[in-house]
PDB file of C-alpha atoms in Angstrom:
ATOM      1  CA  MET O  15      59.339  55.059 122.576  1.00 40.00           C
ATOM      2  CA  ARG O  16      58.744  56.009 126.023  1.00 41.00           C
ATOM      3  CA  ASN O  17      62.533  57.074 126.275  1.00 43.00           C
ATOM      4  CA  ALA O  18      62.526  59.449 123.264  1.00 41.00           C
ATOM      5  CA  LEU O  19      61.533  62.586 124.862  1.00 39.00           C
ATOM      6  CA  PRO O  20      63.743  62.457 127.783  1.00 43.00           C
ATOM      7  CA  LEU O  21      66.700  61.691 125.321  1.00 39.00           C
ATOM      8  CA  ALA O  22      65.779  64.526 123.064  1.00 41.00           C
ATOM      9  CA  GLY O  23      65.605  66.821 126.075  1.00 43.00           C
ATOM     10  CA  LEU O  24      69.028  65.468 127.424  1.00 35.00           C
ATOM     11  CA  LEU O  25      70.759  66.082 123.760  1.00 36.00           C
ATOM     12  CA  ALA O  26      69.166  69.618 123.992  1.00 40.00           C
ATOM     13  CA  ARG O  27      70.551  70.392 127.301  1.00 41.00           C
ATOM     14  CA  VAL O  28      74.083  69.241 126.333  1.00 35.00           C
ATOM     15  CA  ALA O  29      73.849  71.255 123.161  1.00 39.00           C
ATOM     16  CA  ALA O  30      73.125  74.172 125.144  1.00 39.00           C
ATOM     17  CA  VAL O  31      75.949  73.782 127.549  1.00 36.00           C
ATOM     18  CA  GLY O  32      78.247  73.473 124.518  1.00 38.00           C
ATOM     19  CA  LEU O  33      76.896  76.628 123.221  1.00 34.00           C
ATOM     20  CA  LEU O  34      77.582  78.562 126.300  1.00 33.00           C
ATOM     21  CA  LEU O  35      81.060  77.287 126.714  1.00 34.00           C
ATOM     22  CA  ALA O  36      81.833  78.574 123.232  1.00 35.00           C
ATOM     23  CA  LEU O  37      80.685  82.059 124.074  1.00 34.00           C
ATOM     24  CA  PRO O  38      83.389  84.712 124.692  1.00 38.00           C
ATOM     25  CA  GLY O  39      83.956  85.183 128.436  1.00 36.00           C
ATOM     26  CA  CYS O  40      83.296  81.480 129.495  1.00 35.00           C
ATOM     27  CA  SER O  41      86.023  79.937 131.201  1.00 33.00           C
ATOM     28  CA  ALA O  42      86.750  77.104 128.542  1.00 30.00           C
ATOM     29  CA  ALA O  43      87.242  79.669 125.875  1.00 34.00           C
ATOM     30  CA  ALA O  44      89.334  81.931 128.182  1.00 38.00           C
ATOM     31  CA  GLY O  45      91.623  79.073 128.965  1.00 47.00           C
ATOM     32  CA  SER O  46      92.098  77.937 125.363  1.00 57.00           C
ATOM     33  CA  ASP O  47      92.894  81.588 124.140  1.00 87.00           C
ATOM     34  CA  SER O  48      95.389  82.275 126.979  1.00 96.00           C
ATOM     35  CA  ILE O  49      99.165  82.357 126.464  1.00 97.00           C
ATOM     36  CA  ALA O  50      99.691  80.719 129.752  1.00 96.00           C
ATOM     37  CA  GLY O  51     101.359  77.204 129.356  1.00 92.00           C
ATOM     38  CA  ARG O  52     102.348  77.743 125.612  1.00 96.00           C
ATOM     39  CA  ASP O  53     105.614  76.163 124.408  1.00 97.00           C
ATOM     40  CA  SER O  54     106.613  79.249 122.532  1.00 98.00           C
ATOM     41  CA  LEU O  55     106.239  82.864 123.425  1.00 98.00           C
ATOM     42  CA  VAL O  56     107.431  86.140 121.664  1.00 98.00           C
ATOM     43  CA  VAL O  57     108.117  89.041 123.998  1.00 98.00           C
ATOM     44  CA  GLY O  58     107.825  92.571 122.656  1.00 98.00           C
ATOM     45  CA  VAL O  59     110.799  94.801 123.919  1.00 98.00           C
ATOM     46  CA  LYS O  60     112.151  98.226 123.101  1.00 97.00           C
ATOM     47  CA  ALA O  61     115.044  98.221 120.779  1.00 96.00           C
ATOM     48  CA  ASP O  62     116.664 101.522 121.534  1.00 94.00           C
ATOM     49  CA  GLN O  63     116.467 102.017 125.369  1.00 94.00           C
ATOM     50  CA  PRO O  64     119.840 100.983 126.777  1.00 95.00           C
ATOM     51  CA  GLY O  65     119.576  99.165 130.142  1.00 95.00           C
ATOM     52  CA  LEU O  66     116.079  98.247 129.452  1.00 97.00           C
ATOM     53  CA  GLY O  67     115.923  96.970 125.849  1.00 97.00           C
ATOM     54  CA  LEU O  68     118.585  97.409 123.127  1.00 96.00           C
ATOM     55  CA  ALA O  69     118.892  95.563 120.009  1.00 96.00           C
ATOM     56  CA  GLY O  70     122.251  94.018 119.151  1.00 91.00           C
ATOM     57  CA  PRO O  71     124.041  92.276 116.406  1.00 88.00           C
ATOM     58  CA  GLY O  72     122.255  89.145 114.876  1.00 85.00           C
ATOM     59  CA  GLY O  73     118.836  90.315 116.179  1.00 86.00           C
ATOM     60  CA  THR O  74     119.661  89.922 119.860  1.00 94.00           C
ATOM     61  CA  PHE O  75     118.480  92.122 122.672  1.00 98.00           C
ATOM     62  CA  ARG O  76     119.820  93.079 125.773  1.00 97.00           C
ATOM     63  CA  GLY O  77     118.442  94.742 128.917  1.00 97.00           C
ATOM     64  CA  PHE O  78     116.602  94.535 132.241  1.00 97.00           C
ATOM     65  CA  GLU O  79     113.230  94.120 130.498  1.00 98.00           C
ATOM     66  CA  VAL O  80     114.692  91.422 128.124  1.00 98.00           C
ATOM     67  CA  GLU O  81     115.901  89.342 131.105  1.00 98.00           C
ATOM     68  CA  VAL O  82     112.545  89.933 132.907  1.00 98.00           C
ATOM     69  CA  GLY O  83     110.751  89.017 129.854  1.00 98.00           C
ATOM     70  CA  ARG O  84     112.653  85.821 129.396  1.00 98.00           C
ATOM     71  CA  TYR O  85     112.212  84.887 133.234  1.00 98.00           C
ATOM     72  CA  ILE O  86     108.468  85.296 133.171  1.00 98.00           C
ATOM     73  CA  ALA O  87     108.065  83.453 129.806  1.00 98.00           C
ATOM     74  CA  ARG O  88     110.169  80.535 131.077  1.00 98.00           C
ATOM     75  CA  HIS O  89     108.171  80.395 134.296  1.00 97.00           C
ATOM     76  CA  MET O  90     104.927  80.312 132.354  1.00 97.00           C
ATOM     77  CA  GLY O  91     105.875  77.109 130.746  1.00 96.00           C
ATOM     78  CA  ALA O  92     107.549  78.300 127.510  1.00 97.00           C
ATOM     79  CA  SER O  93     110.672  76.396 126.426  1.00 97.00           C
ATOM     80  CA  ARG O  94     111.256  78.768 123.372  1.00 98.00           C
ATOM     81  CA  VAL O  95     111.334  82.598 123.954  1.00 98.00           C
ATOM     82  CA  GLY O  96     111.715  85.057 121.151  1.00 97.00           C
ATOM     83  CA  PHE O  97     111.887  88.710 121.072  1.00 98.00           C
ATOM     84  CA  LYS O  98     110.454  91.340 118.807  1.00 97.00           C
ATOM     85  CA  ALA O  99     111.132  95.180 118.752  1.00 97.00           C
ATOM     86  CA  VAL O 100     107.981  97.326 119.641  1.00 97.00           C
ATOM     87  CA  THR O 101     107.463 101.002 120.064  1.00 94.00           C
ATOM     88  CA  SER O 102     105.359 103.046 122.195  1.00 91.00           C
ATOM     89  CA  GLU O 103     103.303 103.787 119.324  1.00 91.00           C
ATOM     90  CA  ASN O 104     102.696 100.005 118.222  1.00 95.00           C
ATOM     91  CA  ARG O 105     102.553  98.121 121.393  1.00 95.00           C
ATOM     92  CA  GLU O 106      98.783  97.538 121.407  1.00 95.00           C
ATOM     93  CA  ARG O 107      98.385  96.831 117.571  1.00 96.00           C
ATOM     94  CA  LEU O 108     101.121  94.140 117.891  1.00 97.00           C
ATOM     95  CA  LEU O 109      99.424  92.437 120.711  1.00 97.00           C
ATOM     96  CA  ASP O 110      95.990  92.491 119.107  1.00 95.00           C
ATOM     97  CA  ALA O 111      97.673  91.062 115.863  1.00 95.00           C
ATOM     98  CA  GLY O 112      99.275  88.169 117.812  1.00 95.00           C
ATOM     99  CA  GLU O 113     102.641  89.223 116.824  1.00 97.00           C
ATOM    100  CA  VAL O 114     103.800  89.543 120.292  1.00 98.00           C
ATOM    101  CA  ASP O 115     102.378  87.489 123.210  1.00 98.00           C
ATOM    102  CA  LEU O 116     103.935  89.750 126.033  1.00 98.00           C
ATOM    103  CA  VAL O 117     104.908  93.331 125.993  1.00 98.00           C
ATOM    104  CA  LEU O 118     107.745  94.759 128.574  1.00 98.00           C
ATOM    105  CA  ALA O 119     108.665  98.088 126.971  1.00 96.00           C
ATOM    106  CA  SER O 120     108.515 100.617 129.886  1.00 94.00           C
ATOM    107  CA  TYR O 121     104.706 100.219 129.478  1.00 95.00           C
ATOM    108  CA  SER O 122     103.252 102.356 132.152  1.00 93.00           C
ATOM    109  CA  ILE O 123      99.964 101.100 133.402  1.00 95.00           C
ATOM    110  CA  THR O 124      97.135 103.657 132.885  1.00 93.00           C
ATOM    111  CA  ALA O 125      93.412 103.573 133.127  1.00 93.00           C
ATOM    112  CA  ASP O 126      93.127 104.382 129.092  1.00 94.00           C
ATOM    113  CA  ARG O 127      95.668 101.579 128.283  1.00 95.00           C
ATOM    114  CA  SER O 128      93.730  99.175 130.547  1.00 95.00           C
ATOM    115  CA  THR O 129      90.844  99.561 128.307  1.00 95.00           C
ATOM    116  CA  LYS O 130      92.949  97.944 125.415  1.00 95.00           C
ATOM    117  CA  VAL O 131      95.124  95.492 127.031  1.00 97.00           C
ATOM    118  CA  THR O 132      95.216  93.336 130.127  1.00 97.00           C
ATOM    119  CA  PHE O 133      98.368  94.322 132.408  1.00 98.00           C
ATOM    120  CA  GLY O 134     100.210  91.622 134.614  1.00 98.00           C
ATOM    121  CA  GLY O 135     102.412  93.214 137.263  1.00 98.00           C
ATOM    122  CA  PRO O 136     103.633  95.834 137.635  1.00 98.00           C
ATOM    123  CA  TYR O 137     107.329  94.095 137.710  1.00 98.00           C
ATOM    124  CA  TYR O 138     108.662  97.333 138.699  1.00 97.00           C
ATOM    125  CA  VAL O 139     107.531 100.809 140.079  1.00 96.00           C
ATOM    126  CA  ALA O 140     109.808 103.561 138.499  1.00 94.00           C
ATOM    127  CA  HIS O 141     109.551 107.221 139.264  1.00 94.00           C
ATOM    128  CA  GLN O 142     109.316 110.060 136.745  1.00 96.00           C
ATOM    129  CA  ASP O 143     112.216 112.132 136.841  1.00 96.00           C
ATOM    130  CA  ILE O 144     114.026 114.673 134.547  1.00 97.00           C
ATOM    131  CA  MET O 145     117.287 114.490 132.597  1.00 96.00           C
ATOM    132  CA  VAL O 146     119.019 117.597 131.297  1.00 97.00           C
ATOM    133  CA  ARG O 147     122.604 118.455 129.935  1.00 96.00           C
ATOM    134  CA  ARG O 148     125.300 118.387 132.317  1.00 94.00           C
ATOM    135  CA  GLY O 149     126.080 121.907 133.442  1.00 93.00           C
ATOM    136  CA  ASP O 150     122.631 123.225 133.105  1.00 94.00           C
ATOM    137  CA  ASP O 151     121.482 124.164 136.574  1.00 94.00           C
ATOM    138  CA  ARG O 152     118.198 126.135 135.510  1.00 95.00           C
ATOM    139  CA  ILE O 153     115.980 122.932 135.844  1.00 97.00           C
ATOM    140  CA  ARG O 154     116.070 121.464 139.486  1.00 96.00           C
ATOM    141  CA  THR O 155     112.475 120.449 139.904  1.00 97.00           C
ATOM    142  CA  VAL O 156     109.509 119.657 137.855  1.00 97.00           C
ATOM    143  CA  ARG O 157     108.258 123.306 138.120  1.00 97.00           C
ATOM    144  CA  ASP O 158     111.236 124.669 136.523  1.00 98.00           C
ATOM    145  CA  LEU O 159     110.228 123.184 133.254  1.00 97.00           C
ATOM    146  CA  ALA O 160     107.660 125.955 132.786  1.00 97.00           C
ATOM    147  CA  GLY O 161     108.730 127.919 129.612  1.00 97.00           C
ATOM    148  CA  ARG O 162     111.206 125.320 128.737  1.00 97.00           C
ATOM    149  CA  ARG O 163     111.457 122.851 125.600  1.00 98.00           C
ATOM    150  CA  MET O 164     110.609 119.432 126.702  1.00 98.00           C
ATOM    151  CA  CYS O 165     110.730 116.430 124.327  1.00 98.00           C
ATOM    152  CA  GLN O 166     107.600 114.417 123.616  1.00 97.00           C
ATOM    153  CA  ALA O 167     108.188 110.827 122.569  1.00 95.00           C
ATOM    154  CA  ALA O 168     105.340 109.442 120.521  1.00 93.00           C
ATOM    155  CA  GLY O 169     102.952 107.198 122.199  1.00 88.00           C
ATOM    156  CA  SER O 170     104.156 107.990 125.740  1.00 89.00           C
ATOM    157  CA  VAL O 171     102.094 109.366 128.517  1.00 90.00           C
ATOM    158  CA  SER O 172     104.992 111.165 130.562  1.00 93.00           C
ATOM    159  CA  THR O 173     104.469 114.678 129.207  1.00 94.00           C
ATOM    160  CA  GLU O 174     100.794 114.429 129.962  1.00 93.00           C
ATOM    161  CA  ARG O 175     101.940 113.915 133.612  1.00 93.00           C
ATOM    162  CA  VAL O 176     103.796 117.405 133.633  1.00 96.00           C
ATOM    163  CA  ILE O 177     101.506 119.473 131.679  1.00 95.00           C
ATOM    164  CA  GLU O 178      97.914 118.033 132.470  1.00 94.00           C
ATOM    165  CA  GLY O 179      98.593 116.286 135.872  1.00 94.00           C
ATOM    166  CA  LEU O 180     100.661 119.042 137.236  1.00 96.00           C
ATOM    167  CA  GLY O 181      99.850 122.226 135.204  1.00 96.00           C
ATOM    168  CA  VAL O 182     103.239 123.011 134.267  1.00 97.00           C
ATOM    169  CA  ARG O 183     103.305 124.490 130.802  1.00 95.00           C
ATOM    170  CA  THR O 184     106.262 123.583 128.511  1.00 96.00           C
ATOM    171  CA  GLY O 185     107.096 123.972 124.933  1.00 96.00           C
ATOM    172  CA  LEU O 186     106.837 120.449 123.538  1.00 97.00           C
ATOM    173  CA  VAL O 187     109.213 119.189 120.753  1.00 97.00           C
ATOM    174  CA  PRO O 188     107.789 116.041 119.066  1.00 97.00           C
ATOM    175  CA  ALA O 189     110.203 112.936 118.530  1.00 97.00           C
ATOM    176  CA  PRO O 190     109.474 109.362 117.422  1.00 95.00           C
ATOM    177  CA  SER O 191     111.126 107.729 120.539  1.00 93.00           C
ATOM    178  CA  TYR O 192     113.038 108.509 123.647  1.00 94.00           C
ATOM    179  CA  ALA O 193     116.450 107.625 121.783  1.00 94.00           C
ATOM    180  CA  ALA O 194     115.523 110.431 119.483  1.00 96.00           C
ATOM    181  CA  CYS O 195     114.636 112.653 122.440  1.00 97.00           C
ATOM    182  CA  VAL O 196     118.068 112.088 123.920  1.00 96.00           C
ATOM    183  CA  ASP O 197     119.448 113.060 120.461  1.00 96.00           C
ATOM    184  CA  ARG O 198     117.703 116.421 120.577  1.00 97.00           C
ATOM    185  CA  LEU O 199     118.810 116.946 124.292  1.00 98.00           C
ATOM    186  CA  LEU O 200     122.378 116.374 123.387  1.00 97.00           C
ATOM    187  CA  ASP O 201     122.284 118.718 120.340  1.00 96.00           C
ATOM    188  CA  GLY O 202     120.492 121.491 122.091  1.00 97.00           C
ATOM    189  CA  GLY O 203     117.108 120.868 120.505  1.00 98.00           C
ATOM    190  CA  VAL O 204     115.398 120.520 123.755  1.00 98.00           C
ATOM    191  CA  ASP O 205     116.139 121.532 127.290  1.00 98.00           C
ATOM    192  CA  ALA O 206     114.880 118.488 129.133  1.00 98.00           C
ATOM    193  CA  VAL O 207     113.603 114.841 128.722  1.00 98.00           C
ATOM    194  CA  SER O 208     111.191 113.535 131.309  1.00 97.00           C
ATOM    195  CA  THR O 209     110.223 109.914 131.836  1.00 95.00           C
ATOM    196  CA  GLY O 210     110.786 106.941 134.056  1.00 93.00           C
ATOM    197  CA  ASP O 211     114.118 107.083 135.973  1.00 93.00           C
ATOM    198  CA  LEU O 212     115.009 103.637 134.853  1.00 93.00           C
ATOM    199  CA  VAL O 213     114.655 104.709 131.112  1.00 94.00           C
ATOM    200  CA  LEU O 214     116.669 108.040 131.959  1.00 95.00           C
ATOM    201  CA  ALA O 215     119.381 106.084 133.777  1.00 92.00           C
ATOM    202  CA  GLY O 216     120.101 103.829 130.841  1.00 91.00           C
ATOM    203  CA  PHE O 217     120.589 107.023 128.537  1.00 92.00           C
ATOM    204  CA  ALA O 218     122.705 108.804 131.295  1.00 89.00           C
ATOM    205  CA  ALA O 219     124.954 105.964 131.801  1.00 87.00           C
ATOM    206  CA  ARG O 220     125.985 105.986 128.245  1.00 85.00           C
ATOM    207  CA  SER O 221     126.272 109.660 127.956  1.00 85.00           C
ATOM    208  CA  ARG O 222     127.669 110.266 131.408  1.00 80.00           C
ATOM    209  CA  ALA O 223     129.887 113.116 130.511  1.00 86.00           C
ATOM    210  CA  SER O 224     127.125 115.090 128.781  1.00 93.00           C
ATOM    211  CA  LEU O 225     123.927 114.307 130.738  1.00 94.00           C
ATOM    212  CA  ARG O 226     122.736 114.041 134.130  1.00 92.00           C
ATOM    213  CA  ILE O 227     119.492 113.208 135.938  1.00 93.00           C
ATOM    214  CA  VAL O 228     117.997 115.925 138.075  1.00 93.00           C
ATOM    215  CA  ASN O 229     117.099 113.400 140.864  1.00 91.00           C
ATOM    216  CA  ALA O 230     113.809 115.129 141.706  1.00 93.00           C
ATOM    217  CA  PRO O 231     111.208 112.349 141.113  1.00 94.00           C
ATOM    218  CA  PHE O 232     107.593 113.553 141.025  1.00 94.00           C
ATOM    219  CA  THR O 233     105.250 110.648 140.070  1.00 90.00           C
ATOM    220  CA  GLU O 234     105.266 106.984 139.937  1.00 89.00           C
ATOM    221  CA  GLU O 235     105.487 104.808 136.731  1.00 90.00           C
ATOM    222  CA  ARG O 236     104.210 101.316 137.300  1.00 95.00           C
ATOM    223  CA  TYR O 237     105.621  99.296 134.496  1.00 97.00           C
ATOM    224  CA  GLY O 238     103.398  96.398 133.580  1.00 98.00           C
ATOM    225  CA  VAL O 239     103.363  93.261 131.408  1.00 98.00           C
ATOM    226  CA  GLY O 240     100.817  93.946 128.489  1.00 98.00           C
ATOM    227  CA  LEU O 241      98.923  90.917 127.336  1.00 98.00           C
ATOM    228  CA  ARG O 242      95.925  90.794 124.780  1.00 97.00           C
ATOM    229  CA  LYS O 243      92.774  92.137 126.518  1.00 96.00           C
ATOM    230  CA  GLY O 244      90.945  89.592 128.492  1.00 96.00           C
ATOM    231  CA  ASP O 245      93.665  86.967 129.045  1.00 97.00           C
ATOM    232  CA  ILE O 246      93.203  86.505 132.696  1.00 97.00           C
ATOM    233  CA  ASP O 247      94.807  83.191 132.865  1.00 97.00           C
ATOM    234  CA  GLY O 248      97.929  84.547 131.337  1.00 98.00           C
ATOM    235  CA  CYS O 249      97.809  87.561 133.675  1.00 98.00           C
ATOM    236  CA  GLU O 250      97.646  85.431 136.666  1.00 98.00           C
ATOM    237  CA  ALA O 251     100.636  83.240 135.445  1.00 98.00           C
ATOM    238  CA  VAL O 252     102.651  86.508 134.963  1.00 98.00           C
ATOM    239  CA  ASN O 253     101.878  87.706 138.497  1.00 98.00           C
ATOM    240  CA  LYS O 254     102.932  84.476 139.990  1.00 98.00           C
ATOM    241  CA  ALA O 255     106.263  84.619 138.031  1.00 98.00           C
ATOM    242  CA  ILE O 256     106.974  88.035 138.994  1.00 98.00           C
ATOM    243  CA  THR O 257     106.348  87.045 142.643  1.00 98.00           C
ATOM    244  CA  GLU O 258     108.819  84.336 142.429  1.00 98.00           C
ATOM    245  CA  MET O 259     111.281  86.464 140.545  1.00 98.00           C
ATOM    246  CA  TYR O 260     111.484  88.785 143.589  1.00 98.00           C
ATOM    247  CA  GLN O 261     111.314  86.212 146.217  1.00 97.00           C
ATOM    248  CA  THR O 262     114.221  84.271 144.650  1.00 97.00           C
ATOM    249  CA  GLY O 263     116.384  87.377 144.518  1.00 97.00           C
ATOM    250  CA  SER O 264     116.441  87.333 140.820  1.00 98.00           C
ATOM    251  CA  ALA O 265     114.813  90.613 140.223  1.00 98.00           C
ATOM    252  CA  GLN O 266     117.209  92.373 142.572  1.00 97.00           C
ATOM    253  CA  ARG O 267     120.313  90.608 140.887  1.00 97.00           C
ATOM    254  CA  MET O 268     119.079  91.864 137.513  1.00 97.00           C
ATOM    255  CA  LEU O 269     118.315  95.315 138.771  1.00 96.00           C
ATOM    256  CA  ARG O 270     121.963  95.498 140.395  1.00 94.00           C
ATOM    257  CA  VAL O 271     123.323  94.301 137.051  1.00 95.00           C
ATOM    258  CA  TRP O 272     121.626  96.855 134.824  1.00 94.00           C
ATOM    259  CA  PHE O 273     121.393  99.892 137.056  1.00 91.00           C
ATOM    260  CA  GLY O 274     123.470  99.155 140.035  1.00 88.00           C
ATOM    261  CA  SER O 275     126.212 101.772 138.934  1.00 85.00           C
ATOM    262  CA  THR O 276     123.804 104.614 138.118  1.00 83.00           C
ATOM    263  CA  GLY O 277     123.252 105.687 141.727  1.00 78.00           C
ATOM    264  CA  LEU O 278     119.441 105.293 141.420  1.00 83.00           C
ATOM    265  CA  ARG O 279     117.627 104.061 144.687  1.00 82.00           C
ATOM    266  CA  LEU O 280     116.454 100.687 143.728  1.00 89.00           C
ATOM    267  CA  THR O 281     113.293  98.986 144.965  1.00 89.00           C
ATOM    268  CA  GLY O 282     113.816  95.349 145.901  1.00 91.00           C
ATOM    269  CA  SER O 283     110.193  94.480 147.163  1.00 93.00           C
ATOM    270  CA  VAL O 284     107.371  92.992 145.140  1.00 93.00           C
ATOM    271  CA  PRO O 285     105.357  95.464 143.857  1.00 95.00           C
ATOM    272  CA  GLU O 286     101.675  95.846 144.583  1.00 95.00           C
ATOM    273  CA  PHE O 287      99.943  94.101 141.642  1.00 95.00           C
ATOM    274  CA  GLU O 288      96.971  95.825 139.901  1.00 87.00           C
ATOM    275  CA  GLY O 289      94.793  92.645 139.892  1.00 88.00           C
ATOM    276  CA  CYS O 290      93.719  90.911 136.843  1.00 93.00           C
ATOM    277  CA  SER O 291      90.287  91.746 135.260  1.00 77.00           C
TER     278      SER O 291
END
């Protein structure tokens, strides 16, 4: 009977430790909820952005972000990698619902978005530029967008950088995606489309006779890998994979394959990471 109280105290202490480990934010829970080391991962990519993510026959996807997503997932330990189409509007919802595990979809890292998801990377730092119809010389810099019709893709922050960030007043014409924006540009419904140069380059390459990039970059677009909020282990695994991707020359090869013929000045060094938090 002399050992009863010490034993009871020991059991209570063990129970308390188990309760702490079960609480959100504790290391044991964080590790078990992480996508790091999972055998199967689903990567969310765009389906209508040539050069970055484009849906093909039979549910296949092609593009720079598709290849980067596959590389990262494989180096995180996944033997099976699937892809699912996402849009700028539904990226966070599909992550939260567990329908996708990673998102690589011209997903610029911003303070507001970082409250909703955890960002790995960036895996590339693009520069916001402007695309116009070939032969239209009225727009040479971002200031020339004043008074023009600029397309606003749903869920994108690129137009905010022009209007709110730089104070350039344009007439916004809404569209559901950048593919729809390009259609509006081609048919004369808008005067310009402005977003990251990698996005623009893919579309310009397909419509070389009709569209051109102004080549007057004015901001940076840090394309990050979206993960469910709080997955620090997954974020660190993503950053490790991105570092290896650049150090082995894989990133540079992929950039050349998809954008080498566009005339863009491509960056081949490892981007400065945001840090996982």
